Amino acid sequence: MAKDVLCEVNNCHYWKNGNKCSAEQIYVVSHQGNEAKNQAETDCKTFKPEGNW
C-alpha cells in the first residue's frame, strides 16, 4: 500500500502543503462503472471542496 498519496487539487479539504493528501482512505472509481483505460477515465470520490465542512 502506498505510504504517501500525492495530489495537486489544492482546493480539496484533504490537500496539504507538498501536494499531500491527508485523507485516511482514498476512493478512486472509473467513469460510469466502465473499465478504465487511462488516468483520464478515473475519479477521486474522496474529494471534498475546501470550506464545505
mmCIF file of C-alpha atoms in Angstrom:
data_model
loop_
_atom_site.group_PDB
_atom_site.id
_atom_site.type_symbol
_atom_site.label_atom_id
_atom_site.label_comp_id
_atom_site.label_asym_id
_atom_site.label_seq_id
_atom_site.Cartn_x
_atom_site.Cartn_y
_atom_site.Cartn_z
ATOM 1 C CA MET A 1 0.000 0.000 0.000
ATOM 2 C CA ALA A 2 1.235 3.484 -0.769
ATOM 3 C CA LYS A 3 2.662 5.412 2.178
ATOM 4 C CA ASP A 4 2.089 8.853 0.748
ATOM 5 C CA VAL A 5 -0.659 9.881 -1.630
ATOM 6 C CA LEU A 6 0.201 12.931 -3.719
ATOM 7 C CA CYS A 7 -2.493 15.255 -5.032
ATOM 8 C CA GLU A 8 -2.357 18.598 -6.849
ATOM 9 C CA VAL A 9 -6.005 19.558 -6.179
ATOM 10 C CA ASN A 10 -5.271 22.370 -3.731
ATOM 11 C CA ASN A 11 -8.936 23.302 -3.247
ATOM 12 C CA CYS A 12 -9.682 19.891 -1.693
ATOM 13 C CA HIS A 13 -10.309 19.713 2.061
ATOM 14 C CA TYR A 14 -7.683 16.931 2.350
ATOM 15 C CA TRP A 15 -4.904 18.735 0.436
ATOM 16 C CA LYS A 16 -1.839 19.709 2.480
ATOM 17 C CA ASN A 17 1.403 21.535 1.666
ATOM 18 C CA GLY A 18 3.733 19.494 -0.504
ATOM 19 C CA ASN A 19 0.774 18.143 -2.503
ATOM 20 C CA LYS A 20 -0.002 15.585 0.218
ATOM 21 C CA CYS A 21 -3.424 14.033 0.719
ATOM 22 C CA SER A 22 -4.394 13.833 4.396
ATOM 23 C CA ALA A 23 -7.477 11.623 3.953
ATOM 24 C CA GLU A 24 -7.488 8.388 5.960
ATOM 25 C CA GLN A 25 -8.834 6.499 2.937
ATOM 26 C CA ILE A 26 -8.817 7.215 -0.787
ATOM 27 C CA TYR A 27 -11.672 6.059 -3.015
ATOM 28 C CA VAL A 28 -10.963 6.081 -6.769
ATOM 29 C CA VAL A 29 -13.533 4.885 -9.302
ATOM 30 C CA SER A 30 -13.747 4.502 -13.060
ATOM 31 C CA HIS A 31 -16.157 6.681 -15.036
ATOM 32 C CA GLN A 32 -19.680 5.267 -15.228
ATOM 33 C CA GLY A 33 -18.504 1.889 -13.913
ATOM 34 C CA ASN A 34 -16.610 1.088 -17.104
ATOM 35 C CA GLU A 35 -13.127 -0.404 -17.088
ATOM 36 C CA ALA A 36 -10.650 2.489 -17.060
ATOM 37 C CA LYS A 37 -8.144 2.521 -19.894
ATOM 38 C CA ASN A 38 -6.201 5.591 -18.713
ATOM 39 C CA GLN A 39 -5.967 8.149 -15.883
ATOM 40 C CA ALA A 40 -8.498 10.463 -17.502
ATOM 41 C CA GLU A 41 -11.165 7.777 -17.052
ATOM 42 C CA THR A 42 -10.863 7.751 -13.245
ATOM 43 C CA ASP A 43 -12.243 9.979 -10.476
ATOM 44 C CA CYS A 44 -11.285 10.543 -6.841
ATOM 45 C CA LYS A 45 -14.504 10.171 -4.840
ATOM 46 C CA THR A 46 -12.648 11.244 -1.684
ATOM 47 C CA PHE A 47 -12.524 14.852 -2.965
ATOM 48 C CA LYS A 48 -14.363 17.358 -0.775
ATOM 49 C CA PRO A 49 -14.284 21.060 -1.738
ATOM 50 C CA GLU A 50 -12.459 23.201 0.832
ATOM 51 C CA GLY A 51 -14.826 25.185 3.019
ATOM 52 C CA ASN A 52 -17.781 22.806 2.623
ATOM 53 C CA TRP A 53 -17.340 21.287 6.090
#
